Amino acid sequence: MATVSIPACTSALLLDIEGTTTPITFVKDILFPYIREHLEDYLSTHWEEDECKQDVHLLKKQIEEDMRQNRACCIHTLDQTVHTDEEKAIREVVDNVLWQMAADRKSTALKQLQGHMWRSAYASGRIKGEVYQDVVPSLKRWREQGLKVFIYSSGSVEAQKLLFGYSVEGDVLDLFDGHFDTNIGAKVDGKSYERIAERIGCQPEEITFLTDVTREAKAAEDAGVNVVVVVRPGNMELTDEERAHYNLVTSFSQLEVMGSA
């Protein structure tokens, strides 16, 4: 693919993670299996700690919200205050988390618990965050050109910082100016991008968003954000219409800011 120019008015780049900076296989084959394999042991070890209690409380609130909205949800209701059988309570949390993961839910409650579990795995060296080889050199180049760089992912801000803080390239967190997760709003909701622009302190048209998901790309476009769709191995196939509509890159190295080349 040829070089793609992004508008000269761009002052900030907003990056997705999965399928954009990082292979989808890292999330699906390493991060998610780690949760499934270690979830019950993690809960048993940390059950009485405040952080774990807060995670369980958030899961309970998510279930209540799902029921109010008539959304599909796991049949168990979590309540630490009424369960005398700790193992039963933990089993119900496990069932709910595994159900959410199987349904590919992006709930803040799920992402928060996952982030806390991954923290210990990264810190111990059991997991290192994968990034494509073109990412770090491009981040450095963009920053030298005066651009700010932000992450927007459905994974929690904590999980984002772990991935880039314990990456195969070392700690590269200083290459980012900030992080956003679903606390700012869903990635398929245009309002989320308006809030991000407001938080960054610029207009939507001054942001260029890189993602592999066209539903997210459309939401960003609806908010007035410039969009580039990233095509990486294993990403979802684009339709002919999507290929014709969006600027496409297979590597960050193809992106040039107008007037900066």
XYZ file of N, CA, C and O in Angstrom, residues 24-43 45-46 94 97-98 101 110-129 159 162:
192
model
N -3.755 -9.261 17.133
C -4.952 -9.826 17.753
C -4.606 -11.129 18.475
O -5.174 -11.438 19.521
N -3.651 -11.875 17.931
C -3.286 -13.159 18.529
C -2.730 -12.995 19.936
O -2.885 -13.885 20.777
N -2.075 -11.861 20.217
C -1.554 -11.643 21.563
C -2.691 -11.599 22.580
O -2.606 -12.179 23.657
N -3.758 -10.913 22.214
C -4.904 -10.802 23.116
C -5.633 -12.136 23.221
O -5.918 -12.625 24.318
N -5.891 -12.750 22.079
C -6.723 -13.958 22.064
C -5.965 -15.213 22.509
O -6.560 -16.118 23.093
N -4.654 -15.270 22.227
C -3.897 -16.492 22.509
C -3.052 -16.417 23.782
O -2.589 -17.451 24.268
N -2.842 -15.210 24.303
C -2.014 -15.073 25.511
C -2.780 -14.414 26.657
O -2.933 -14.995 27.732
N -3.295 -13.211 26.432
C -3.944 -12.493 27.536
C -5.220 -13.170 28.010
O -5.414 -13.393 29.211
N -6.127 -13.488 27.084
C -7.402 -14.081 27.493
C -7.231 -15.475 28.097
O -7.840 -15.777 29.128
N -6.418 -16.356 27.499
C -6.214 -17.664 28.137
C -5.618 -17.545 29.544
O -5.943 -18.356 30.419
N -4.757 -16.539 29.762
C -4.193 -16.352 31.102
C -5.317 -16.124 32.122
O -5.288 -16.681 33.227
N -6.311 -15.312 31.750
C -7.438 -15.056 32.655
C -8.194 -16.353 32.923
O -8.480 -16.694 34.087
N -8.516 -17.080 31.865
C -9.308 -18.313 32.034
C -8.577 -19.332 32.918
O -9.196 -19.995 33.746
N -7.268 -19.421 32.748
C -6.498 -20.433 33.471
C -6.252 -20.072 34.937
O -6.137 -20.951 35.799
N -6.171 -18.772 35.255
C -5.755 -18.353 36.586
C -6.849 -17.655 37.390
O -6.604 -17.261 38.539
N -8.039 -17.509 36.810
C -9.090 -16.712 37.441
C -9.478 -17.219 38.831
O -9.502 -16.455 39.802
N -9.764 -18.506 38.930
C -10.240 -19.036 40.212
C -9.156 -18.930 41.297
O -9.452 -18.535 42.435
N -7.921 -19.246 40.953
C -6.823 -19.136 41.915
C -6.620 -17.681 42.347
O -6.381 -17.397 43.532
N -6.720 -16.760 41.388
C -6.547 -15.340 41.694
C -7.607 -14.872 42.684
O -7.307 -14.200 43.683
N -8.864 -15.222 42.424
C -9.951 -14.807 43.310
C -9.790 -15.426 44.700
O -10.015 -14.752 45.713
N -7.084 -16.260 46.189
C -5.957 -15.628 46.879
C -6.286 -14.215 47.358
O -5.865 -13.809 48.446
N -7.060 -13.465 46.561
C -7.263 -12.039 46.837
C -8.679 -11.698 47.319
O -9.003 -10.519 47.454
N -16.480 -16.570 38.809
C -15.787 -17.222 37.692
C -16.757 -17.460 36.538
O -16.453 -17.153 35.378
N -17.562 -14.134 34.781
C -16.443 -13.600 33.999
C -16.230 -14.420 32.728
O -16.065 -13.859 31.633
N -16.263 -15.738 32.850
C -16.070 -16.589 31.671
C -17.207 -16.417 30.679
O -16.993 -16.443 29.455
N -16.568 -13.153 28.850
C -15.482 -13.309 27.882
C -15.938 -14.084 26.660
O -15.596 -13.734 25.522
N -15.607 -6.101 33.692
C -14.756 -7.201 33.230
C -13.337 -6.712 32.978
O -12.362 -7.343 33.409
N -13.216 -5.577 32.278
C -11.891 -5.081 31.910
C -11.082 -4.682 33.137
O -9.856 -4.824 33.154
N -11.757 -4.197 34.183
C -11.038 -3.816 35.393
C -10.433 -5.038 36.078
O -9.265 -5.042 36.470
N -11.220 -6.094 36.224
C -10.712 -7.316 36.847
C -9.577 -7.912 36.024
O -8.535 -8.322 36.565
N -9.753 -7.962 34.710
C -8.699 -8.492 33.852
C -7.402 -7.698 34.026
O -6.317 -8.267 34.128
N -7.530 -6.376 34.067
C -6.350 -5.534 34.220
C -5.601 -5.819 35.507
O -4.364 -5.855 35.534
N -6.351 -6.051 36.587
C -5.706 -6.351 37.862
C -4.992 -7.700 37.819
O -3.925 -7.865 38.421
N -5.573 -8.655 37.106
C -4.922 -9.959 36.988
C -3.667 -9.883 36.126
O -2.630 -10.484 36.448
N -3.741 -9.149 35.039
C -2.584 -9.045 34.147
C -1.423 -8.312 34.810
O -0.261 -8.575 34.502
N -1.731 -7.408 35.730
C -0.691 -6.625 36.390
C 0.376 -7.531 37.014
O 1.579 -7.325 36.814
N -0.077 -8.537 37.758
C 0.888 -9.429 38.406
C 1.642 -10.267 37.381
O 2.831 -10.579 37.559
N 0.978 -10.630 36.291
C 1.627 -11.441 35.250
C 2.716 -10.647 34.528
O 3.805 -11.171 34.256
N 2.431 -9.389 34.224
C 3.447 -8.541 33.588
C 4.618 -8.299 34.540
O 5.784 -8.416 34.158
N 4.288 -7.944 35.784
C 5.330 -7.587 36.740
C 6.282 -8.753 37.007
O 7.476 -8.547 37.250
N 5.761 -9.979 36.947
C 6.581 -11.160 37.202
C 7.330 -11.627 35.958
O 8.146 -12.543 36.031
N 7.035 -11.012 34.800
C 7.703 -11.391 33.564
C 7.054 -12.553 32.833
O 7.567 -13.003 31.807
N 5.921 -13.049 33.358
C 5.234 -14.155 32.686
C 4.632 -13.711 31.350
O 4.426 -14.518 30.450
N 4.322 -12.418 31.252
C 3.759 -11.867 30.023
C 4.545 -10.614 29.641
O 4.896 -9.815 30.507
N 4.818 -10.468 28.346
C 5.377 -9.221 27.813
C 4.456 -8.718 26.712
O 3.994 -9.498 25.880
N 4.180 -7.427 26.720
C 3.267 -6.845 25.743
C 3.855 -6.853 24.341
O 4.984 -6.392 24.136
N -4.659 -1.802 32.030
C -4.188 -2.864 31.143
C -3.360 -2.290 29.988
O -2.363 -2.885 29.566
N 0.077 -1.440 31.288
C 0.861 -2.655 31.510
C 1.451 -3.164 30.203
O 2.622 -3.538 30.130
